[in-house]
mmCIF file of C-alpha atoms in Angstrom:
data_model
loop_
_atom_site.group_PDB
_atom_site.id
_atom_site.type_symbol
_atom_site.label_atom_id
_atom_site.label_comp_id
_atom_site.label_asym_id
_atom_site.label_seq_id
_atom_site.Cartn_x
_atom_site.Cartn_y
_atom_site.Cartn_z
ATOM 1 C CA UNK A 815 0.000 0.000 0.000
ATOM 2 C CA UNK A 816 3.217 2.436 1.079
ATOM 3 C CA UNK A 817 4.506 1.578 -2.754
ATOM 4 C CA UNK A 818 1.325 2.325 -4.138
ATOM 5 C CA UNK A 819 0.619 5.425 -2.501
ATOM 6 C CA UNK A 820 4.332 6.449 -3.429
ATOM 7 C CA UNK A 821 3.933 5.953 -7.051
ATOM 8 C CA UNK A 822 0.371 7.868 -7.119
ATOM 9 C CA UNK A 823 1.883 10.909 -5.373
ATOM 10 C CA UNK A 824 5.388 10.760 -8.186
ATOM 11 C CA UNK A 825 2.826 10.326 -10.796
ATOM 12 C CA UNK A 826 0.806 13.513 -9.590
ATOM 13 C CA UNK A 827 4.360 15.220 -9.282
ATOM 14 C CA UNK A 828 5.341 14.391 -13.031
ATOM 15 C CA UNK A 829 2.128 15.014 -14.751
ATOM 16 C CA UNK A 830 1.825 18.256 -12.934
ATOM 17 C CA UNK A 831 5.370 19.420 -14.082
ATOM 18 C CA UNK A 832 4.842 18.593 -17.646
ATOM 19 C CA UNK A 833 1.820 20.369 -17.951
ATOM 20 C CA UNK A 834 3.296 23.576 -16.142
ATOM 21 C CA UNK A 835 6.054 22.834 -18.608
ATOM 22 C CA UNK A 836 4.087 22.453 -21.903
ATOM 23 C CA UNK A 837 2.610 25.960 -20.712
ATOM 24 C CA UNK A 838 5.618 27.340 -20.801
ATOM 25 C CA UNK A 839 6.930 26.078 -24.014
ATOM 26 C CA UNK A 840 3.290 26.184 -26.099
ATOM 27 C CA UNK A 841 4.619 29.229 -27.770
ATOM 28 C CA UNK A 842 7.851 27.208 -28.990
ATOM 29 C CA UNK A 843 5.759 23.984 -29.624
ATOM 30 C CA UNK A 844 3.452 25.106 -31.876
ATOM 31 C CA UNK A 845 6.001 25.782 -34.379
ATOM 32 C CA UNK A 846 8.896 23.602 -33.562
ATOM 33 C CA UNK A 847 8.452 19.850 -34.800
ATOM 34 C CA UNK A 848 12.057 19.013 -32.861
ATOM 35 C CA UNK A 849 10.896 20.545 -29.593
ATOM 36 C CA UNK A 850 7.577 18.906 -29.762
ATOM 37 C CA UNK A 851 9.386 15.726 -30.179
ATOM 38 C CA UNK A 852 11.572 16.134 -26.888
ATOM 39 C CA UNK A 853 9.058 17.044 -24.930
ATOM 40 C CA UNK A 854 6.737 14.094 -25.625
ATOM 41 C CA UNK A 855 9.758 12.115 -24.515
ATOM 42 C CA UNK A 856 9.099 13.394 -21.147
ATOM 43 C CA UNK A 857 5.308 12.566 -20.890
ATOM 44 C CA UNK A 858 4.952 8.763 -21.659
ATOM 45 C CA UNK A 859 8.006 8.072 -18.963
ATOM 46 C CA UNK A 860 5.114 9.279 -16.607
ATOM 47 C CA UNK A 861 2.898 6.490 -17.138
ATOM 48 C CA UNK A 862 5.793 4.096 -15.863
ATOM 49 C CA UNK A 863 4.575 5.352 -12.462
ATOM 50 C CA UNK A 864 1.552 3.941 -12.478
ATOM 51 C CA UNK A 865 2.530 -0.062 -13.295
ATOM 52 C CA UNK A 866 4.045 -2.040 -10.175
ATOM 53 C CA UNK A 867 6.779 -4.210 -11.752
ATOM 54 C CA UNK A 868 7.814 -7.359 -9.777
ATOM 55 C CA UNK A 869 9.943 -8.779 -11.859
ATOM 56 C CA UNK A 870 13.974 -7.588 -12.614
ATOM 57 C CA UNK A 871 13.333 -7.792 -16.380
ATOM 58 C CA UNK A 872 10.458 -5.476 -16.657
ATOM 59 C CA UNK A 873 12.677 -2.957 -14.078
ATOM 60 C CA UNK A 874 15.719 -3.441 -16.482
ATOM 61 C CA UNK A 875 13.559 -2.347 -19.181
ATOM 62 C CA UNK A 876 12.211 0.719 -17.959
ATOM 63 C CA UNK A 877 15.645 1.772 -16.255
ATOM 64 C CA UNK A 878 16.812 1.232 -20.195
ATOM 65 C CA UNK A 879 14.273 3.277 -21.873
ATOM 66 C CA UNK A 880 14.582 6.077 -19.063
ATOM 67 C CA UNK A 881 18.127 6.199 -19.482
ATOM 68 C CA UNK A 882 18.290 6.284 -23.231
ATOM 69 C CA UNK A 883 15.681 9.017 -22.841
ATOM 70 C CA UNK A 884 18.248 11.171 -20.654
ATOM 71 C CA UNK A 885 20.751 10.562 -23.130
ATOM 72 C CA UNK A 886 18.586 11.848 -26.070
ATOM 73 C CA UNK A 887 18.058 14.964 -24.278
ATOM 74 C CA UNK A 888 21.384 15.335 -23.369
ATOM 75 C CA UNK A 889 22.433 14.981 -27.449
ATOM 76 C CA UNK A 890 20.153 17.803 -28.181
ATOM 77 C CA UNK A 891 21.300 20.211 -25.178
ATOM 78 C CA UNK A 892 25.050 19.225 -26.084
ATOM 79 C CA UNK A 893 24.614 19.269 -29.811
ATOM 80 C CA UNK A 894 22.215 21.933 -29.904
ATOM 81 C CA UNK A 895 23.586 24.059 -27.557
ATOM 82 C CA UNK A 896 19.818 24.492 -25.667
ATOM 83 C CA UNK A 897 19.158 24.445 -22.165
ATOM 84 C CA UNK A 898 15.160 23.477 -22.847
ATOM 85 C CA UNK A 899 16.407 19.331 -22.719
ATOM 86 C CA UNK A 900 17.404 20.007 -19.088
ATOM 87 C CA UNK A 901 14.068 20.725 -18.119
ATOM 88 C CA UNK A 902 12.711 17.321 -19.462
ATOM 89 C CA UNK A 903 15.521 15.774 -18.048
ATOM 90 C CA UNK A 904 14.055 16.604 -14.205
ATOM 91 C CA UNK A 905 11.350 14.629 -14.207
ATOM 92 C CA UNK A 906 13.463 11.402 -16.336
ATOM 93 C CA UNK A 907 15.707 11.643 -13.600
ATOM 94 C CA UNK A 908 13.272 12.101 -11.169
ATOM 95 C CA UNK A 909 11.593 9.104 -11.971
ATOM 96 C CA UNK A 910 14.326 6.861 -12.594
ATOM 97 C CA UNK A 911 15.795 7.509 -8.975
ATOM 98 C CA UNK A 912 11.964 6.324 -8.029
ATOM 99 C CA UNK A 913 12.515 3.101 -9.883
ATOM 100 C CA UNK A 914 15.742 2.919 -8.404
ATOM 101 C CA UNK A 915 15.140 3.215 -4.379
ATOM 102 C CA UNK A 916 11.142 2.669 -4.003
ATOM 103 C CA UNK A 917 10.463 -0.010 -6.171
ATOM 104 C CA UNK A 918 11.748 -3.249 -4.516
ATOM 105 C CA UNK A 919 9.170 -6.225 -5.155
ATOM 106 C CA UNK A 920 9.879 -9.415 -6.307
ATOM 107 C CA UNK A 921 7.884 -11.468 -8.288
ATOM 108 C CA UNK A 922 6.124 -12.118 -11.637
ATOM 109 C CA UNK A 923 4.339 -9.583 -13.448
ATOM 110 C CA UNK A 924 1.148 -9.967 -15.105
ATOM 111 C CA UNK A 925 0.461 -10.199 -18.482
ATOM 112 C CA UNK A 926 -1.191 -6.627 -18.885
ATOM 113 C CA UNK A 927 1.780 -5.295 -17.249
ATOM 114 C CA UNK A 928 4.277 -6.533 -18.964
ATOM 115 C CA UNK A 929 2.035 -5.321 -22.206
ATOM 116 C CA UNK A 930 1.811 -2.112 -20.982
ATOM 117 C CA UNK A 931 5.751 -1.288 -20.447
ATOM 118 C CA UNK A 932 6.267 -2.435 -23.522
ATOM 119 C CA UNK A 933 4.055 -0.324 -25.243
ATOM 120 C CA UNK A 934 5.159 2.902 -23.483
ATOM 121 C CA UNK A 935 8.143 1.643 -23.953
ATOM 122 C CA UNK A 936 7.880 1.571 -27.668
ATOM 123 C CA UNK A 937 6.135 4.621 -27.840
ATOM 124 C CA UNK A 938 9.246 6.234 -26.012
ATOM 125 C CA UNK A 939 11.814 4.697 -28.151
ATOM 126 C CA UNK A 940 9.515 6.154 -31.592
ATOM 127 C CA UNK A 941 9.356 9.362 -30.417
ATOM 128 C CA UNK A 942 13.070 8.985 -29.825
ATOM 129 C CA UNK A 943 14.560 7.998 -33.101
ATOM 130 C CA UNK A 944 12.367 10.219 -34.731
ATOM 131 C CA UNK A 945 13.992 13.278 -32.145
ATOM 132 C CA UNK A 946 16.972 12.110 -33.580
ATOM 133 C CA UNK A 947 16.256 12.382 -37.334
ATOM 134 C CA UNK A 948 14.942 15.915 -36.611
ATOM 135 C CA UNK A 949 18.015 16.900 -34.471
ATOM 136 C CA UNK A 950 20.549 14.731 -36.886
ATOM 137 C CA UNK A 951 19.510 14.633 -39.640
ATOM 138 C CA UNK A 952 17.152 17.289 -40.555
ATOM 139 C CA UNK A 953 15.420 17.713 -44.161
ATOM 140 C CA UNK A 954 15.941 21.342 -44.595
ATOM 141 C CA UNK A 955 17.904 22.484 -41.989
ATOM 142 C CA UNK A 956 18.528 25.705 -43.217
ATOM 143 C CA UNK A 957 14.607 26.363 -42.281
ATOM 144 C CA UNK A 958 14.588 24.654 -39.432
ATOM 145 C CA UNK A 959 12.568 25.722 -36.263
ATOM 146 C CA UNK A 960 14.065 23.750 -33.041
ATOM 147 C CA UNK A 961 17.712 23.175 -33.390
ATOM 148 C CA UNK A 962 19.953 25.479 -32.328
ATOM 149 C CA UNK A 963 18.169 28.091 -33.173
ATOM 150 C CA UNK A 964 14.431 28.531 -32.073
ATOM 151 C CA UNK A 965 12.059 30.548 -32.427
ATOM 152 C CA UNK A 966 8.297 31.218 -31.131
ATOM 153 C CA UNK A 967 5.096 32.814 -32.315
ATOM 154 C CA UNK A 968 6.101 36.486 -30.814
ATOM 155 C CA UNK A 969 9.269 35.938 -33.107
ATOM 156 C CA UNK A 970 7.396 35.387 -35.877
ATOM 157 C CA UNK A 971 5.163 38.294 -35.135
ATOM 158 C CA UNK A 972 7.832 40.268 -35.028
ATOM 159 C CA UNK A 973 9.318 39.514 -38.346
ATOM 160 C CA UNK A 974 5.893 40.089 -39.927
ATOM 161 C CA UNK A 975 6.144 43.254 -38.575
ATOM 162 C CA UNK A 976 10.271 44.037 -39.511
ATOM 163 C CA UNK A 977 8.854 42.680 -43.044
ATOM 164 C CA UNK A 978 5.767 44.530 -43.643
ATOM 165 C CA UNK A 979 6.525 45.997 -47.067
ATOM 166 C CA UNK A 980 9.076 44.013 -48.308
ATOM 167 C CA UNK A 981 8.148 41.842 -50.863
ATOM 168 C CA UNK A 982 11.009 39.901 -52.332
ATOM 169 C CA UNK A 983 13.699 37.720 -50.042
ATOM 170 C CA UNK A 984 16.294 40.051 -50.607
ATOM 171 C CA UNK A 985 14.081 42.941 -49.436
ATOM 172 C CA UNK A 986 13.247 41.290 -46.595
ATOM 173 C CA UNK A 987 16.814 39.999 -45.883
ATOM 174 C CA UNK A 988 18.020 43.737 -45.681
ATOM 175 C CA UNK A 989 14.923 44.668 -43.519
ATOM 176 C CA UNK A 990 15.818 41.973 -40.738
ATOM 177 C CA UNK A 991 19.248 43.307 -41.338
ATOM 178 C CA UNK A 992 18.899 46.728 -40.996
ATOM 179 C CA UNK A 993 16.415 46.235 -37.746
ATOM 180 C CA UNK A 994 19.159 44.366 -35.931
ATOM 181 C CA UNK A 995 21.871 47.050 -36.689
ATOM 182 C CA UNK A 996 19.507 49.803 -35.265
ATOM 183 C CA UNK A 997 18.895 47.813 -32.237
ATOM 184 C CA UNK A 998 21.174 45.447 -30.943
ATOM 185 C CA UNK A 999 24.578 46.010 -29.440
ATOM 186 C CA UNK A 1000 27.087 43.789 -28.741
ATOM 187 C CA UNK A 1001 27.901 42.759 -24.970
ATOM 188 C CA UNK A 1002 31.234 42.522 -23.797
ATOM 189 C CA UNK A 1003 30.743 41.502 -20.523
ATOM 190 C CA UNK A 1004 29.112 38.452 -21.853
ATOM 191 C CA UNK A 1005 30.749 35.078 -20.310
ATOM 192 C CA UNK A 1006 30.441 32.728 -22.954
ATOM 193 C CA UNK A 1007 31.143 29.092 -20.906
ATOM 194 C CA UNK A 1008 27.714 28.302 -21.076
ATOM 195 C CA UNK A 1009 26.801 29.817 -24.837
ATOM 196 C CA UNK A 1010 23.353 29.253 -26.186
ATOM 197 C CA UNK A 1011 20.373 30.719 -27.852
ATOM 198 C CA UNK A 1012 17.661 31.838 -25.983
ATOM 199 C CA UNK A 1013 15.108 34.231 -28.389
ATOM 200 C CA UNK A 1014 13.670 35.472 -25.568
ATOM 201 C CA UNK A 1015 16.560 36.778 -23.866
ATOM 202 C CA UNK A 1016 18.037 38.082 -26.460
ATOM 203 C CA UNK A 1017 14.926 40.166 -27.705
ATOM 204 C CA UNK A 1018 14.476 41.203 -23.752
ATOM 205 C CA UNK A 1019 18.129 42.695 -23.079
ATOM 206 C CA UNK A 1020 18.844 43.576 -27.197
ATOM 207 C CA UNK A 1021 21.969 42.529 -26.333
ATOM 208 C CA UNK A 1022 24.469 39.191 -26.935
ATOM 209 C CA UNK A 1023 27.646 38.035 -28.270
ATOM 210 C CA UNK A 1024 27.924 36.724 -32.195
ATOM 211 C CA UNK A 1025 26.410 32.820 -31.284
ATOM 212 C CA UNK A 1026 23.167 35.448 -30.273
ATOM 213 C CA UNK A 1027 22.964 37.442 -33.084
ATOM 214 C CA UNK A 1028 23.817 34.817 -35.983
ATOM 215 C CA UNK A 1029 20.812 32.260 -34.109
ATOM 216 C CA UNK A 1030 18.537 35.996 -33.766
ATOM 217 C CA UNK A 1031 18.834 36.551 -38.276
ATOM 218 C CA UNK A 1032 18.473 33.120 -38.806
ATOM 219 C CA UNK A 1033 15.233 32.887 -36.592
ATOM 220 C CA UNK A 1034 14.181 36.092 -37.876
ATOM 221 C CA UNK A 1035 14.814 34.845 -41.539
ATOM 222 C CA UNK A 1036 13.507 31.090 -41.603
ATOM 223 C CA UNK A 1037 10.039 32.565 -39.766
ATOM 224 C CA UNK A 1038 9.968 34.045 -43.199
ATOM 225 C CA UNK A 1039 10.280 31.190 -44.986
ATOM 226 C CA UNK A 1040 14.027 32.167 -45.877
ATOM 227 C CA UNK A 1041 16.682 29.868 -45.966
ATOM 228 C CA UNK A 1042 19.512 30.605 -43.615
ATOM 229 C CA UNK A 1043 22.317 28.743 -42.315
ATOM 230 C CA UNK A 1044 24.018 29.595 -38.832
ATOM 231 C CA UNK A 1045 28.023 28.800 -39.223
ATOM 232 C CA UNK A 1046 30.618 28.482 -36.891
ATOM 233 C CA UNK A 1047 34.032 28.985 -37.748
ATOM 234 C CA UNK A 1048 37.709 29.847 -35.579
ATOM 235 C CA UNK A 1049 40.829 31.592 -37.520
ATOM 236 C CA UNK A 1050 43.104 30.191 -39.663
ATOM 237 C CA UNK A 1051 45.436 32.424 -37.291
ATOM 238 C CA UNK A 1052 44.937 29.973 -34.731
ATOM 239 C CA UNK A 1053 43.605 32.471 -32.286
ATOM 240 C CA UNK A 1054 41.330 30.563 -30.011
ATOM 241 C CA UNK A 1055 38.406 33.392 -30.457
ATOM 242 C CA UNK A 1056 35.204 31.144 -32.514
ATOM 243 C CA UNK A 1057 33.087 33.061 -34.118
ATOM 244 C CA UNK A 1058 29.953 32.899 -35.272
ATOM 245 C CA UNK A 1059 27.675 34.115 -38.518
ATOM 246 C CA UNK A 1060 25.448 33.534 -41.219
ATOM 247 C CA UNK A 1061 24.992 32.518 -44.699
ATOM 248 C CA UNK A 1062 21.615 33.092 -46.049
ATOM 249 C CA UNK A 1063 19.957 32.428 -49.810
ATOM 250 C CA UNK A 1064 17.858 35.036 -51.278
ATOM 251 C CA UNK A 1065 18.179 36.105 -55.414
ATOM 252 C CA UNK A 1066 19.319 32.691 -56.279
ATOM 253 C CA UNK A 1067 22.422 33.145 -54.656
ATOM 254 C CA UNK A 1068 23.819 32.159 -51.413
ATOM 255 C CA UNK A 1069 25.480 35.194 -49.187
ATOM 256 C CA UNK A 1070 27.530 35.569 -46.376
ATOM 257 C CA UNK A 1071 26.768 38.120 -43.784
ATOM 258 C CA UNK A 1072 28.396 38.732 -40.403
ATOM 259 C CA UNK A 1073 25.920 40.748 -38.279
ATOM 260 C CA UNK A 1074 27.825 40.800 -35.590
ATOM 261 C CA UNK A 1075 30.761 42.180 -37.010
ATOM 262 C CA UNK A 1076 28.446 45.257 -38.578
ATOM 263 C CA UNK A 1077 26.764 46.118 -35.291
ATOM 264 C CA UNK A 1078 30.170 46.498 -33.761
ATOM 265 C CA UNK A 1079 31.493 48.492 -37.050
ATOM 266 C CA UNK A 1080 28.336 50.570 -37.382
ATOM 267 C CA UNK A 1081 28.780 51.512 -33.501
ATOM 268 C CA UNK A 1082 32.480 52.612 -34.081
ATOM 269 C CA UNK A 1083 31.549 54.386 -37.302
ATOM 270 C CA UNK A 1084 33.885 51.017 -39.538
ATOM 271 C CA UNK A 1085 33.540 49.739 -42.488
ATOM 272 C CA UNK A 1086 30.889 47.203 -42.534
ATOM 273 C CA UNK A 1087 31.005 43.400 -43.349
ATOM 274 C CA UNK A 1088 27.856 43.462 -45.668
ATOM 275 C CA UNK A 1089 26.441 40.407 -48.278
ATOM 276 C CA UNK A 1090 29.239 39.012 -49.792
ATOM 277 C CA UNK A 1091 28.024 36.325 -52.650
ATOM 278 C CA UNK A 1092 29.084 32.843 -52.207
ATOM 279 C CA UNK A 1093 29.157 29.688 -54.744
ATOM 280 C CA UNK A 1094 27.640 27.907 -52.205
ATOM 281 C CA UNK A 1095 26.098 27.321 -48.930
ATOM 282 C CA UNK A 1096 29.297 25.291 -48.208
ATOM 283 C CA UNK A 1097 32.009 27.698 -49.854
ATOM 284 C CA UNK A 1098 34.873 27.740 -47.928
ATOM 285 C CA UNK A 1099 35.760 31.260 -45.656
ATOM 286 C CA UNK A 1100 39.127 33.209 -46.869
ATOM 287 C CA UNK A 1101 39.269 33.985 -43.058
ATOM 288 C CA UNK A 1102 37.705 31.146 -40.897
ATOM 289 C CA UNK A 1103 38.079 27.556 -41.215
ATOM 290 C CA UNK A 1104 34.392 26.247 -40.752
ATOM 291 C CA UNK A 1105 34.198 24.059 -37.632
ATOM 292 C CA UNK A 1106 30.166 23.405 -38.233
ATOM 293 C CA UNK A 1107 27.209 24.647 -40.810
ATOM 294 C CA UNK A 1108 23.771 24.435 -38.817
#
């Protein structure tokens, strides 16, 4: 009866932060097919709760499936560069130290429950692989919504608004542009250990380092349907300074723009960086060696 009442009050625990969490993410959901993915990978686990396992095989399983959950989440936060995963990592980890120290029968499990962890189980491992296609190996992922760059529907909003008037890609390429010259600036007190892209922030404080602003055009652009790649690249100097911009396709012709670079210039009155025309989305740099295209 103690186990029983233990799993009921987990399960309450776990349902109750995933639905405080969708809240919180229904913005970013609603247009992100990758972050809808990870966070259904913390709702099934839930359901664990409620089946009593007696025997050590249906345990392994679940400890298994909860543990290659974890590790999903952790390849998007690490890969990805988002802190989102850690928040559906909580309750995996949550319930897999439940499995751990309260459940302690022995015995055989019934049929229906040994049906019913296998079916969450493959729901869990579905909604898994196909995380990792959209993380991994994405279609188009130079229009992709929920990789390392992510955007919601007040971002989108706002680059209907930026983009009211425009009516060709390249007009509306120089309109994003232009809008995050006039009102960004670059923040040098920034400590970059922990770098990622958070839209929100970065639209609250109008400030961030280059990883910021290339993630801010590119969300800006692919809301409009434009493709745009985010690149990360370090000096063929050696110098251990990354940096980060974009290359984005508009007039049948891939460019590369550094926005960062042109806030700073346009601040100290420098020469800007501008569109320079590429071959390619995958051109080589004359001045960084490119570490990753995203």
């Amino acid at each position: 009866m103690k186990t029983k009442k233990s799993r009921i009050i987990f399960f309450a625990i776990a349902t109750t932060y995933n639905l405080l969490l969708g809240l919180y993410l229904k913005d970013f959901i609603v247009l992100s097919q990758t972050l809808t993915a990870f966070y259904l990978l913390s709702v099934p686990p839930t359901f664990f709760l409620l089946i009593e396992t007696r025997s050590r095989a249906m345990r392994t399983t679940v400890y298994i499936v909860l543990v290659l959950d974890i590790l999903m989440n952790l390849l998007y936060f690490i890969y990805c560069r988002r802190l989102l995963p850690v928040m559906t990592m909580i309750v995996l980890v949550t319930e897999l130290m439940y499995y751990i120290t309260c459940t302690v029968r022995t015995g055989k499990d019934s049929s229906l429950t040994k049906i019913s962890i296998l079916v969450i189980a493959g729901i869990i491992l579905v909604t898994g692989i196909t995380a990792y296609i959209f993380v991994c190996k994405p279609v188009s992922p130079y229009l992709l919504n929920g990789g390392a760059t992510l955007w919601d529907t007040q971002t989108e909003e706002l680059a209907d608004e930026i983009c009211a008037g425009s009516d060709t890609d390249a007009e509306k390429v120089q309109a994003i542009y232009n809008w995050m010259i006039a009102n960004f600036e670059y923040d040098g007190n920034y400590q970059t250990l922990l770098q990622y892209f958070d839209v929100r922030r970065t639209l609250s404080t109008r400030k961030g380092v280059c990883y910021d602003f290339a993630n801010m055009f590119a969300a800006l652009c692919r809301s409009q349907n434009i493709p745009c790649y985010v690149v990360d690249g370090t000096p063929y100097d050696h110098s251990t300074e990354d940096h980060t911009w974009n290359r984005v396709y508009y007039d049948d012709s891939w460019w590369n723009v550094d926005v960062t670079n042109d806030i700073s210039c346009t601040a100290s009155g420098k020469e800007i960086y501008g569109f320079r025309k590429l071959d390619d989305a995958s051109a080589p740099d004359k001045d960084y060696f490119i570490t990753k295209i995203y």
